[in-house]
CSV table of C-alpha atoms in Angstrom, one decimal:
chain,number,residue,atom,x,y,z
A,771,MET,CA,27.2,46.3,-20.2
A,772,LYS,CA,26.5,42.8,-21.2
A,773,ASN,CA,26.3,41.5,-24.8
A,774,GLY,CA,22.9,42.9,-25.5
A,775,PHE,CA,20.3,45.2,-24.1
A,776,GLU,CA,18.0,44.1,-21.2
A,777,ALA,CA,14.5,45.2,-20.3
A,778,ARG,CA,15.2,44.0,-16.8
A,779,PRO,CA,17.8,41.6,-15.4
A,780,GLY,CA,17.7,38.3,-17.4
A,781,GLN,CA,15.2,39.5,-20.0
A,782,TRP,CA,16.3,40.8,-23.4
A,783,LEU,CA,14.8,44.1,-24.3
A,784,LYS,CA,14.1,43.3,-27.9
A,785,VAL,CA,12.2,40.2,-26.8
A,786,HIS,CA,10.2,42.2,-24.3
A,787,LEU,CA,9.3,44.8,-26.9
A,788,ARG,CA,8.2,42.2,-29.4
A,789,GLU,CA,6.2,40.2,-26.9
A,790,VAL,CA,4.4,43.2,-25.5
A,791,SER,CA,3.8,44.5,-29.0
A,792,GLU,CA,2.2,41.2,-30.0
A,793,GLN,CA,0.0,41.0,-26.9
A,794,ALA,CA,-1.1,44.6,-26.9
A,795,GLY,CA,-1.9,44.2,-30.5
A,796,ASP,CA,-4.1,41.2,-29.7
A,797,PHE,CA,-5.8,43.1,-27.0
A,798,ALA,CA,-6.6,46.1,-29.3
A,799,ALA,CA,-7.7,43.8,-32.2
A,800,VAL,CA,-10.8,43.1,-30.2
A,801,PHE,CA,-12.0,46.6,-31.1
A,802,GLY,CA,-10.3,46.9,-34.5
A,803,ALA,CA,-7.1,48.7,-33.4
A,804,GLU,CA,-4.5,46.0,-33.6
A,805,ALA,CA,-1.9,48.2,-35.3
A,806,TRP,CA,-2.2,50.8,-32.6
A,807,GLY,CA,-1.5,48.2,-29.9
A,808,ARG,CA,1.5,46.8,-31.8
A,809,ALA,CA,3.0,50.2,-32.3
A,810,ALA,CA,2.6,51.2,-28.6
A,811,GLY,CA,4.1,47.9,-27.5
A,812,LEU,CA,7.1,48.1,-29.7
A,813,LEU,CA,8.0,51.7,-28.8
A,814,HIS,CA,7.1,51.9,-25.1
A,815,ASP,CA,10.5,51.0,-23.7
A,816,ILE,CA,13.0,52.1,-26.4
A,817,GLY,CA,14.4,54.5,-23.8
A,818,LYS,CA,16.0,51.5,-22.2
A,819,TYR,CA,18.4,51.2,-25.1
A,820,SER,CA,20.5,54.0,-23.5
A,821,ARG,CA,23.8,53.0,-21.9
A,822,GLU,CA,22.8,54.9,-18.8
A,823,PHE,CA,19.7,52.8,-18.3
A,824,GLN,CA,21.7,49.5,-18.9
A,825,ASP,CA,24.3,50.6,-16.4
A,826,GLN,CA,21.5,51.4,-14.0
A,827,LEU,CA,20.1,47.8,-14.4
A,828,GLU,CA,23.5,46.3,-13.6
A,829,ARG,CA,23.4,48.2,-10.3
A,830,ASP,CA,20.0,46.7,-9.8
A,831,GLY,CA,18.3,50.2,-9.8
A,832,HIS,CA,15.7,52.0,-11.7
A,833,GLY,CA,14.5,55.6,-11.8
A,834,LEU,CA,15.7,56.9,-15.2
A,835,ASP,CA,13.1,58.3,-17.5
A,836,HIS,CA,12.7,55.6,-20.2
A,837,SER,CA,9.2,56.4,-21.5
A,838,THR,CA,9.7,59.9,-23.0
A,839,ALA,CA,11.9,58.4,-25.7
A,840,GLY,CA,9.2,56.3,-27.2
A,841,ALA,CA,6.7,59.1,-26.9
A,842,LYS,CA,9.0,61.5,-28.8
A,843,GLU,CA,9.6,58.9,-31.6
A,844,ALA,CA,5.9,58.3,-32.0
A,845,ALA,CA,5.1,62.0,-32.2
A,846,ARG,CA,7.9,62.5,-34.7
A,847,ALA,CA,7.1,59.5,-36.9
A,848,TYR,CA,3.3,59.5,-37.2
A,849,ARG,CA,0.7,62.0,-38.2
A,850,ALA,CA,-1.5,60.8,-35.2
A,851,GLY,CA,1.6,60.2,-33.2
A,852,ARG,CA,0.6,62.5,-30.3
A,853,LEU,CA,-2.2,60.0,-29.4
A,854,LEU,CA,0.4,57.3,-29.1
A,855,ALA,CA,2.7,59.6,-27.3
A,856,TYR,CA,0.1,60.1,-24.5
A,857,VAL,CA,-0.1,56.3,-24.2
A,858,ILE,CA,3.7,55.6,-24.2
A,859,ALA,CA,4.6,58.5,-21.9
A,860,GLY,CA,2.1,57.5,-19.3
A,861,HIS,CA,2.6,53.8,-19.0
A,862,HIS,CA,4.8,54.3,-15.9
A,863,GLY,CA,4.6,56.9,-13.2
A,864,ARG,CA,1.6,59.4,-13.2
A,865,GLY,CA,-0.3,57.8,-16.0
A,866,LEU,CA,-2.0,59.8,-18.8
A,867,ALA,CA,-1.0,63.4,-18.7
A,868,ASN,CA,-2.7,66.6,-19.8
A,869,TRP,CA,-1.3,68.4,-22.8
A,870,ILE,CA,-0.5,71.5,-20.8
A,871,ASN,CA,0.2,72.2,-17.1
A,872,PRO,CA,3.2,71.1,-15.0
A,873,GLY,CA,4.3,67.5,-15.9
A,874,SER,CA,2.3,67.7,-19.1
A,875,LEU,CA,2.9,65.8,-22.3
A,876,GLU,CA,3.9,69.0,-24.0
A,877,GLU,CA,6.8,69.3,-21.5
A,878,ARG,CA,7.8,65.7,-22.0
A,879,LEU,CA,7.9,66.0,-25.8
A,880,ALA,CA,10.0,69.2,-25.5
A,881,LYS,CA,12.4,67.6,-23.0
A,882,SER,CA,16.0,67.7,-24.0
A,883,GLY,CA,19.1,66.0,-22.8
A,884,LEU,CA,17.7,62.5,-22.8
A,885,PRO,CA,20.3,59.7,-22.8
A,886,ASP,CA,21.2,58.4,-26.3
A,887,TYR,CA,18.8,55.6,-27.0
A,888,SER,CA,19.5,55.4,-30.8
A,889,ALA,CA,20.8,51.8,-30.4
A,890,TYR,CA,17.2,50.6,-30.7
A,891,LYS,CA,17.5,51.0,-34.5
A,892,GLY,CA,19.9,48.1,-34.5
A,893,GLU,CA,17.3,45.7,-33.0
A,894,ILE,CA,13.8,46.9,-34.0
A,895,ALA,CA,12.3,48.9,-36.8
A,896,LEU,CA,9.5,51.4,-36.3
A,897,PRO,CA,6.2,49.8,-37.2
A,898,PRO,CA,4.0,51.2,-40.1
A,899,GLU,CA,1.8,54.1,-39.2
A,900,PRO,CA,-1.5,52.9,-37.9
A,901,ASP,CA,-4.6,54.1,-39.7
A,902,PHE,CA,-6.6,56.7,-37.8
A,903,PRO,CA,-9.2,54.9,-35.6
A,904,ARG,CA,-12.5,54.4,-37.3
A,905,LEU,CA,-14.7,55.8,-34.6
A,906,THR,CA,-18.4,56.4,-34.9
A,907,ALA,CA,-18.9,59.8,-33.2
A,908,LEU,CA,-21.7,59.9,-30.6
A,909,ASP,CA,-22.3,63.5,-31.6
A,910,LYS,CA,-20.2,65.9,-33.7
A,911,ARG,CA,-19.4,67.8,-30.6
A,912,LEU,CA,-18.1,64.7,-28.9
A,913,LEU,CA,-15.4,63.6,-31.3
A,914,GLY,CA,-12.8,64.7,-28.8
A,915,PHE,CA,-14.5,62.5,-26.2
A,916,SER,CA,-14.4,59.5,-28.5
A,917,CYS,CA,-10.7,60.1,-29.3
A,918,ALA,CA,-9.8,60.4,-25.6
A,919,PHE,CA,-11.7,57.2,-24.8
A,920,PHE,CA,-9.8,55.5,-27.6
A,921,ALA,CA,-6.5,56.7,-26.1
A,922,ARG,CA,-7.4,55.2,-22.7
A,923,MET,CA,-8.3,51.9,-24.5
A,924,ILE,CA,-4.9,51.7,-26.2
A,925,PHE,CA,-3.3,52.8,-22.9
A,926,SER,CA,-5.1,49.9,-21.2
A,927,CYS,CA,-3.9,47.4,-23.8
A,928,LEU,CA,-0.3,48.6,-23.4
A,929,VAL,CA,-0.3,48.7,-19.6
A,930,ASP,CA,-1.8,45.2,-19.2
A,931,ALA,CA,0.4,43.6,-21.9
A,932,ASP,CA,3.5,45.2,-20.2
A,933,ARG,CA,2.6,44.1,-16.7
A,934,LEU,CA,1.7,40.6,-17.9
A,935,ASN,CA,4.9,40.1,-19.8
A,936,SER,CA,7.0,41.3,-16.8
A,937,GLU,CA,5.0,39.0,-14.5
A,938,ALA,CA,5.4,36.0,-16.8
A,939,HIS,CA,9.2,36.6,-16.9
A,940,ALA,CA,9.7,37.3,-13.2
A,941,ASP,CA,7.2,34.9,-11.6
A,942,PRO,CA,5.8,32.2,-13.9
A,943,GLY,CA,4.0,30.5,-11.0
A,944,LYS,CA,2.1,33.6,-10.2
A,945,ALA,CA,1.2,34.2,-13.8
A,946,ALA,CA,-0.1,30.6,-14.1
A,947,LEU,CA,-2.8,31.4,-11.4
A,948,ARG,CA,-4.5,33.7,-13.9
A,949,ASP,CA,-5.7,30.7,-15.9
A,950,GLY,CA,-8.2,27.9,-15.2
A,951,ARG,CA,-11.5,29.7,-14.8
A,952,PRO,CA,-14.6,28.3,-16.5
A,953,GLY,CA,-15.7,30.0,-19.7
A,954,LEU,CA,-19.1,31.6,-20.5
A,955,GLY,CA,-20.3,28.4,-22.1
A,956,ALA,CA,-19.7,26.4,-19.0
A,957,LEU,CA,-21.4,29.1,-16.9
A,958,LYS,CA,-24.5,29.1,-19.2
A,959,GLU,CA,-24.8,25.3,-18.8
A,960,ARG,CA,-24.7,25.6,-15.0
A,961,LEU,CA,-27.3,28.4,-14.9
A,962,ASP,CA,-29.5,26.5,-17.3
A,963,ALA,CA,-29.4,23.4,-15.1
A,964,HIS,CA,-30.2,25.5,-12.0
A,965,LEU,CA,-33.1,27.3,-13.6
A,966,GLU,CA,-34.6,24.0,-14.9
A,967,ARG,CA,-34.5,22.6,-11.3
A,968,LEU,CA,-36.1,25.8,-9.9
A,969,GLN,CA,-38.9,25.7,-12.4
A,970,ALA,CA,-39.5,22.0,-11.9
A,971,GLU,CA,-39.8,22.5,-8.1
A,972,ALA,CA,-41.9,25.7,-8.2
A,973,GLU,CA,-45.6,25.6,-7.4
A,974,ASP,CA,-48.0,26.6,-10.2
A,975,THR,CA,-49.0,30.0,-8.8
A,976,ARG,CA,-49.7,33.2,-10.6
A,977,ILE,CA,-46.5,34.8,-9.2
A,978,ASN,CA,-44.4,31.9,-10.4
A,979,ARG,CA,-46.0,31.9,-13.9
A,980,LEU,CA,-45.1,35.6,-14.1
A,981,ARG,CA,-41.6,34.9,-13.1
A,982,ARG,CA,-41.3,32.2,-15.8
A,983,SER,CA,-42.7,34.7,-18.3
A,984,ILE,CA,-40.1,37.3,-17.3
A,985,LEU,CA,-37.3,34.7,-17.6
A,986,ALA,CA,-38.6,33.5,-21.0
A,987,GLN,CA,-38.8,37.1,-22.4
A,988,CYS,CA,-35.2,37.8,-21.2
A,989,ARG,CA,-34.0,34.6,-22.9
A,990,ALA,CA,-35.9,35.4,-26.1
A,991,ALA,CA,-34.5,39.0,-26.2
A,992,ALA,CA,-31.0,37.6,-26.0
A,993,ALA,CA,-31.1,36.9,-29.7
A,994,LEU,CA,-31.4,40.6,-30.5
A,995,PRO,CA,-28.3,42.4,-31.9
A,996,PRO,CA,-26.0,43.9,-29.3
A,997,GLY,CA,-26.7,47.5,-28.1
A,998,LEU,CA,-28.7,49.2,-25.4
A,999,PHE,CA,-31.5,47.4,-23.5
A,1000,SER,CA,-33.7,48.1,-20.5
A,1001,LEU,CA,-35.2,45.5,-18.2
A,1002,THR,CA,-38.0,46.9,-16.0
A,1003,VAL,CA,-39.2,44.3,-13.5
A,1004,PRO,CA,-40.6,45.0,-10.0
A,1005,THR,CA,-39.0,43.6,-6.9
A,1006,GLY,CA,-39.7,39.9,-6.5
A,1007,GLY,CA,-39.9,39.3,-10.2
A,1008,GLY,CA,-36.6,37.4,-10.3
A,1009,LYS,CA,-34.7,40.0,-12.4
A,1010,THR,CA,-31.3,39.1,-10.9
A,1011,LEU,CA,-31.2,35.6,-12.4
A,1012,ALA,CA,-33.3,36.6,-15.4
A,1013,SER,CA,-30.8,39.4,-16.3
A,1014,LEU,CA,-27.9,37.0,-15.8
A,1015,ALA,CA,-29.7,34.5,-18.1
A,1016,PHE,CA,-30.1,37.2,-20.7
A,1017,ALA,CA,-26.4,38.1,-20.4
A,1018,LEU,CA,-25.1,34.5,-20.8
A,1019,ASP,CA,-27.6,33.7,-23.6
A,1020,HIS,CA,-26.8,37.0,-25.4
A,1021,ALA,CA,-23.0,36.3,-25.2
A,1022,ALA,CA,-23.6,32.7,-26.5
A,1023,ALA,CA,-25.8,33.9,-29.3
A,1024,HIS,CA,-23.3,36.5,-30.5
A,1025,ALA,CA,-20.0,34.9,-29.6
A,1026,ALA,CA,-19.2,34.1,-33.3
A,1027,ALA,CA,-20.6,37.2,-35.0
A,1028,HIS,CA,-19.8,39.8,-32.4
A,1029,GLY,CA,-17.3,38.2,-30.1
A,1030,LEU,CA,-19.1,38.8,-26.8
A,1031,ARG,CA,-16.7,37.4,-24.2
A,1032,ARG,CA,-17.5,38.7,-20.7
A,1033,VAL,CA,-20.4,39.7,-18.3
A,1034,ILE,CA,-20.0,42.6,-16.0
A,1035,TYR,CA,-22.7,43.0,-13.3
A,1036,ALA,CA,-22.5,46.5,-11.6
A,1037,ILE,CA,-24.6,47.3,-8.6
A,1038,PRO,CA,-24.7,50.5,-6.4
A,1039,TYR,CA,-24.7,48.9,-2.9
A,1040,THR,CA,-22.1,46.6,-1.5
A,1041,SER,CA,-24.7,44.7,0.6
A,1042,ILE,CA,-26.6,43.8,-2.6
A,1043,ILE,CA,-23.4,42.9,-4.4
A,1044,GLU,CA,-22.3,40.5,-1.6
A,1045,GLN,CA,-25.7,38.9,-1.7
A,1046,ASN,CA,-25.9,38.6,-5.5
A,1047,ALA,CA,-22.3,37.4,-5.8
A,1048,GLU,CA,-22.9,34.6,-3.2
A,1049,VAL,CA,-26.0,33.6,-5.2
A,1050,PHE,CA,-24.0,33.5,-8.4
A,1051,ARG,CA,-21.2,31.4,-6.7
A,1052,GLU,CA,-23.7,28.9,-5.4
A,1053,ILE,CA,-25.1,28.4,-8.9
A,1054,LEU,CA,-22.1,28.8,-11.1
A,1055,GLY,CA,-19.2,27.7,-8.8
A,1056,ARG,CA,-16.9,29.6,-6.5
A,1057,ASP,CA,-14.2,29.8,-9.1
A,1058,ALA,CA,-16.6,31.4,-11.6
A,1059,VAL,CA,-17.3,34.8,-10.0
A,1060,LEU,CA,-14.9,37.7,-9.4
A,1061,GLU,CA,-16.4,40.0,-6.7
A,1062,HIS,CA,-14.5,43.3,-6.9
A,1063,HIS,CA,-15.3,46.2,-4.5
A,1064,SER,CA,-13.8,48.0,-1.6
A,1065,SER,CA,-15.2,45.6,1.0
A,1066,VAL,CA,-13.8,42.4,-0.4
A,1067,GLU,CA,-11.5,40.6,2.0
A,1068,LEU,CA,-9.0,38.3,0.4
A,1069,SER,CA,-7.9,36.1,3.3
A,1070,SER,CA,-6.6,32.6,3.3
A,1071,GLU,CA,-4.8,30.2,5.6
A,1072,GLY,CA,-2.2,29.0,3.2
A,1073,GLY,CA,-2.1,26.2,0.7
A,1074,ALA,CA,-4.9,26.1,-1.9
A,1075,GLY,CA,-6.7,28.9,-0.1
A,1076,GLN,CA,-3.7,31.1,-0.5
A,1077,ASP,CA,-3.6,30.4,-4.2
A,1078,THR,CA,-7.3,31.1,-4.5
A,1079,ALA,CA,-7.0,34.5,-2.8
A,1080,LEU,CA,-4.0,35.4,-4.9
A,1081,ALA,CA,-5.8,34.4,-8.1
A,1082,ALA,CA,-8.7,36.6,-7.2
A,1083,SER,CA,-6.3,39.5,-6.4
A,1084,LEU,CA,-4.6,39.1,-9.8
A,1085,ALA,CA,-8.0,39.0,-11.6
A,1086,MET,CA,-8.9,42.3,-9.9
A,1087,GLU,CA,-6.0,43.9,-11.7
A,1088,ASN,CA,-7.3,43.4,-15.2
A,1089,TRP,CA,-10.7,41.7,-15.1
A,1090,ASP,CA,-9.6,38.9,-17.5
A,1091,VAL,CA,-12.4,36.6,-16.2
A,1092,PRO,CA,-15.8,35.7,-17.6
A,1093,LEU,CA,-18.0,37.2,-14.8
A,1094,VAL,CA,-17.3,40.2,-12.7
A,1095,VAL,CA,-19.6,41.5,-10.0
A,1096,THR,CA,-18.6,45.1,-9.0
A,1097,THR,CA,-19.9,48.4,-7.8
A,1098,ASN,CA,-21.1,51.3,-9.9
A,1099,VAL,CA,-18.3,53.4,-8.4
A,1100,GLN,CA,-15.6,50.9,-9.3
A,1101,PHE,CA,-17.0,50.5,-12.8
A,1102,LEU,CA,-17.5,54.2,-13.6
A,1103,GLU,CA,-14.3,55.4,-12.0
A,1104,PHE,CA,-12.0,53.4,-14.3
A,1105,LEU,CA,-13.9,54.4,-17.4
A,1106,PHE,CA,-12.5,57.9,-16.8
A,1107,ALA,CA,-9.3,57.1,-15.0
A,1108,CYS,CA,-5.8,58.2,-16.0
A,1109,LYS,CA,-3.7,56.1,-13.7
A,1110,ALA,CA,-2.1,53.0,-15.2
A,1111,SER,CA,-3.4,50.7,-12.4
A,1112,ARG,CA,-7.0,51.8,-12.8
A,1113,CYS,CA,-7.0,51.9,-16.6
A,1114,ARG,CA,-5.4,48.5,-16.9
A,1115,LYS,CA,-8.7,46.6,-16.9
A,1116,LEU,CA,-10.5,49.0,-19.4
A,1117,HIS,CA,-9.7,47.1,-22.6
A,1118,ASN,CA,-11.3,44.0,-21.1
A,1119,VAL,CA,-14.6,45.8,-21.0
A,1120,ALA,CA,-14.8,45.7,-24.8
A,1121,LYS,CA,-17.2,43.1,-26.2
A,1122,SER,CA,-18.9,42.7,-22.8
A,1123,VAL,CA,-22.5,42.4,-21.7
A,1124,ILE,CA,-22.8,45.1,-19.0
A,1125,ILE,CA,-25.7,44.9,-16.6
A,1126,LEU,CA,-26.3,48.0,-14.5
A,1127,ASP,CA,-28.6,46.9,-11.7
A,1128,GLU,CA,-30.6,49.6,-9.9
A,1129,ALA,CA,-30.0,51.9,-12.9
A,1130,GLN,CA,-32.0,54.6,-11.3
A,1131,MET,CA,-29.1,55.1,-8.9
A,1132,LEU,CA,-26.7,56.3,-11.5
A,1133,PRO,CA,-25.4,59.6,-10.1
A,1134,ARG,CA,-27.4,62.5,-11.5
A,1135,GLU,CA,-24.6,65.0,-11.4
A,1136,LEU,CA,-22.5,62.6,-13.5
A,1137,LEU,CA,-25.3,61.4,-15.8
A,1138,LYS,CA,-24.1,63.0,-19.0
A,1139,PRO,CA,-20.5,61.7,-19.0
A,1140,THR,CA,-21.7,58.3,-17.7
A,1141,LEU,CA,-24.2,57.9,-20.5
A,1142,ALA,CA,-21.7,59.1,-23.0
A,1143,ALA,CA,-19.2,56.4,-21.9
A,1144,LEU,CA,-21.9,53.7,-21.9
A,1145,LYS,CA,-22.9,54.7,-25.5
A,1146,GLU,CA,-19.3,54.8,-26.5
A,1147,LEU,CA,-18.9,51.2,-25.3
A,1148,THR,CA,-21.9,50.1,-27.3
A,1149,VAL,CA,-21.1,52.0,-30.5
A,1150,ASN,CA,-17.3,51.6,-30.8
A,1151,TYR,CA,-16.4,48.7,-28.5
A,1152,GLY,CA,-19.1,46.1,-29.2
A,1153,CYS,CA,-20.7,46.0,-25.8
A,1154,SER,CA,-24.3,45.5,-24.8
A,1155,VAL,CA,-25.6,47.5,-21.8
A,1156,VAL,CA,-28.7,46.5,-19.8
A,1157,LEU,CA,-30.3,49.2,-17.6
A,1158,CYS,CA,-32.0,46.9,-15.1
A,1159,THR,CA,-34.4,48.3,-12.4
A,1160,ALA,CA,-37.8,48.2,-10.9
A,1161,THR,CA,-38.1,51.9,-11.5
A,1162,GLN,CA,-36.7,52.7,-14.9
A,1163,PRO,CA,-35.2,56.2,-15.1
A,1164,ALA,CA,-36.0,58.4,-18.1
A,1165,VAL,CA,-32.5,58.5,-19.5
A,1166,ALA,CA,-33.0,58.0,-23.3
A,1167,GLU,CA,-33.0,61.7,-24.0
A,1168,HIS,CA,-29.8,62.2,-22.1
A,1169,PHE,CA,-27.7,59.8,-24.3
A,1170,PRO,CA,-25.6,61.8,-26.8
A,1171,GLY,CA,-27.4,61.8,-30.0
A,1172,GLY,CA,-30.3,59.9,-28.4
A,1173,ALA,CA,-30.6,56.2,-27.8
A,1174,ASP,CA,-32.5,53.3,-29.2
A,1175,ILE,CA,-33.1,51.5,-25.9
A,1176,ARG,CA,-35.0,48.2,-26.3
A,1177,GLU,CA,-37.2,47.2,-23.4
A,1178,ILE,CA,-36.9,43.4,-22.8
A,1179,MET,CA,-40.3,43.1,-21.0
A,1180,ARG,CA,-43.2,43.2,-23.5
A,1181,ASP,CA,-46.0,41.3,-21.9
A,1182,PRO,CA,-47.5,41.7,-19.4
A,1183,GLY,CA,-47.1,45.4,-19.2
A,1184,PRO,CA,-45.5,47.3,-16.3
A,1185,THR,CA,-48.9,48.1,-14.6
A,1186,GLU,CA,-50.0,44.4,-14.4
A,1187,LEU,CA,-46.6,43.3,-13.2
A,1188,TYR,CA,-46.4,45.9,-10.5
A,1189,GLU,CA,-49.9,45.0,-9.3
A,1190,ALA,CA,-49.1,41.3,-9.3
A,1191,PHE,CA,-45.9,41.8,-7.2
A,1192,ARG,CA,-47.2,44.5,-4.9
A,1193,ARG,CA,-46.1,43.7,-1.4
A,1194,VAL,CA,-47.3,46.8,0.5
A,1195,ARG,CA,-50.0,49.4,0.3
A,1196,VAL,CA,-49.4,53.0,1.5
A,1197,GLU,CA,-52.2,54.7,3.4
A,1198,LEU,CA,-52.1,58.1,5.1
A,1199,ALA,CA,-53.3,57.5,8.7
A,1200,GLY,CA,-53.4,61.2,9.6
A,1201,GLU,CA,-52.0,62.9,12.7
A,1202,MET,CA,-52.1,61.2,16.0
A,1203,ASP,CA,-50.4,61.7,19.4
A,1204,ALA,CA,-48.1,59.3,21.1
A,1205,ALA,CA,-50.8,57.5,23.0
A,1206,ALA,CA,-52.9,56.9,19.8
A,1207,LEU,CA,-49.8,55.8,17.9
A,1208,ALA,CA,-48.7,53.4,20.7
A,1209,GLU,CA,-52.2,51.9,20.8
A,1210,VAL,CA,-52.2,51.2,17.0
A,1211,MET,CA,-48.7,49.7,17.2
A,1212,GLY,CA,-49.5,47.6,20.2
A,1213,GLY,CA,-52.2,45.9,18.4
A,1214,GLN,CA,-49.9,44.6,15.7
A,1215,GLU,CA,-47.8,41.5,15.7
A,1216,GLN,CA,-45.0,43.2,13.8
A,1217,CYS,CA,-44.4,46.8,12.9
A,1218,LEU,CA,-41.7,49.4,12.2
A,1219,CYS,CA,-41.9,53.0,13.4
A,1220,VAL,CA,-39.4,55.8,12.5
A,1221,VAL,CA,-39.4,59.0,14.6
A,1222,ASN,CA,-37.0,61.9,14.7
A,1223,ARG,CA,-35.9,61.7,18.3
A,1224,ARG,CA,-34.5,58.9,20.4
A,1225,GLU,CA,-36.5,60.1,23.4
A,1226,HIS,CA,-39.7,59.8,21.3
A,1227,ALA,CA,-38.8,56.2,20.3
A,1228,ARG,CA,-38.2,55.2,24.0
A,1229,LEU,CA,-41.5,56.9,25.1
A,1230,LEU,CA,-43.4,54.9,22.5
A,1231,PHE,CA,-41.8,51.7,23.4
A,1232,GLU,CA,-42.6,52.1,27.1
A,1233,ARG,CA,-46.2,53.0,26.3
A,1234,ILE,CA,-46.6,49.9,24.1
A,1235,ARG,CA,-45.1,47.6,26.8
A,1236,HIS,CA,-47.6,48.7,29.4
A,1237,LEU,CA,-50.7,48.8,27.3
A,1238,PRO,CA,-53.4,46.6,28.9
A,1239,GLY,CA,-54.4,43.7,26.6
A,1240,ALA,CA,-51.8,44.6,24.0
A,1241,ASN,CA,-49.1,42.4,22.6
A,1242,GLY,CA,-46.6,44.3,24.8
A,1243,SER,CA,-44.8,41.3,26.2
A,1244,ASP,CA,-44.4,39.7,22.8
A,1245,PHE,CA,-43.9,42.9,20.8
A,1246,LYS,CA,-41.9,42.3,17.6
A,1247,GLY,CA,-41.8,45.9,16.5
A,1248,LEU,CA,-38.7,47.9,15.6
A,1249,LEU,CA,-38.5,51.5,16.8
A,1250,VAL,CA,-36.0,53.7,15.1
A,1251,ALA,CA,-35.0,57.4,15.7
A,1252,PHE,CA,-33.5,59.3,12.8
A,1253,HIS,CA,-31.3,62.0,14.2
A,1254,SER,CA,-28.3,63.9,13.0
A,1255,GLY,CA,-28.2,62.0,9.7
A,1256,ARG,CA,-28.1,58.5,11.5
A,1257,PHE,CA,-30.5,55.8,12.5
A,1258,HIS,CA,-30.6,54.9,16.2
A,1259,PHE,CA,-32.4,51.7,17.1
A,1260,VAL,CA,-34.3,51.3,20.3
């Protein structure tokens, strides 16, 4: 063994522990838990002080259990040490464990025969016991939920700090690609300039006056204290940019007092995400938006393009960027994740403005835990959440302990807005046979017809084409058959 203990070849273990402790503490300080982050960071790798682990490093190998040691020390030293033990034991491998079942934390803490790691006492001292987290319970019955969420938050701080420190040591060039994105202040200036141009160029119509009113009310509501909001605007009202304006204004208004530092825009459909992300990039700059979902392709042809793709890939690991556009699935899954890779970004959600577009699409079967997590973020982690939709769901009564949801739109009311932006009217035409339906369709310049059989769609198309005096030759309709759970276009 060399003259000292290493975390990895070329990096002293005591330096790694202290640097991770400091960074994890800084991350946790955002939500008032600095001491927890520092303790987790200082203890997470003390198992590497064993001679066996150091010998393994010299052979350029890994595989020895080095996280159980820190978990055991935390559980032994602190009254709330089991919470830290979950975090430390899970920072490698399978992630956060259950208390019981195979591979559980109970088994890890009872594990005997660990290599002697007591040499840590010569280089670091156990930190003071952290105060128990001051959590506002959503409901007396959900204190356990709040504690579990807190544990995942500390876990996220530790995992991200550990990975970043290792990356900075092993590949400084790669680590440098994480920097250089514009801040929220710069994004607000770019959006303000774009909106001013739009309004200057827009005709003075009733629709445009209503859109200006929607935007103005969003910007006025941004001064309200952080918490839960709803934005109910019909399609065509400009709610995408209006909600983004609210988020950036809200963050700017409360940057000093509440430390709002990030905007997360979650949407249920990848097609809408791609469209909105491209709009945001055109307005804010291509370096300003992180688009993160399963359909993102990070391709490049080398050079600066390669660096840009790598920077985006790195940002997806921990969301340490000002503006994230993602899916509901991506967002909700890591709120409840146990794996280190998924949980890594969780701490960066604290002190964020979260816009849930098309909020009516929140999965009904998961509504209670989803709303509990959203309220947890607003109550204990300084977030603002905006439920943004044209058809606002009735969710207030489903939030644990109820919810004070403030509607951003005050005037005009929903009825007037919906009438003003109405694009279609639905009328029941009654029953008709194929010949009558073909005649009605053939007299239109454009139409869409959905039937339940492909043969029916072809029959209608042939009838329309041969109707005397109809628009058959110039027909711009779309005939669709819905069969076996799929749409078939004719």
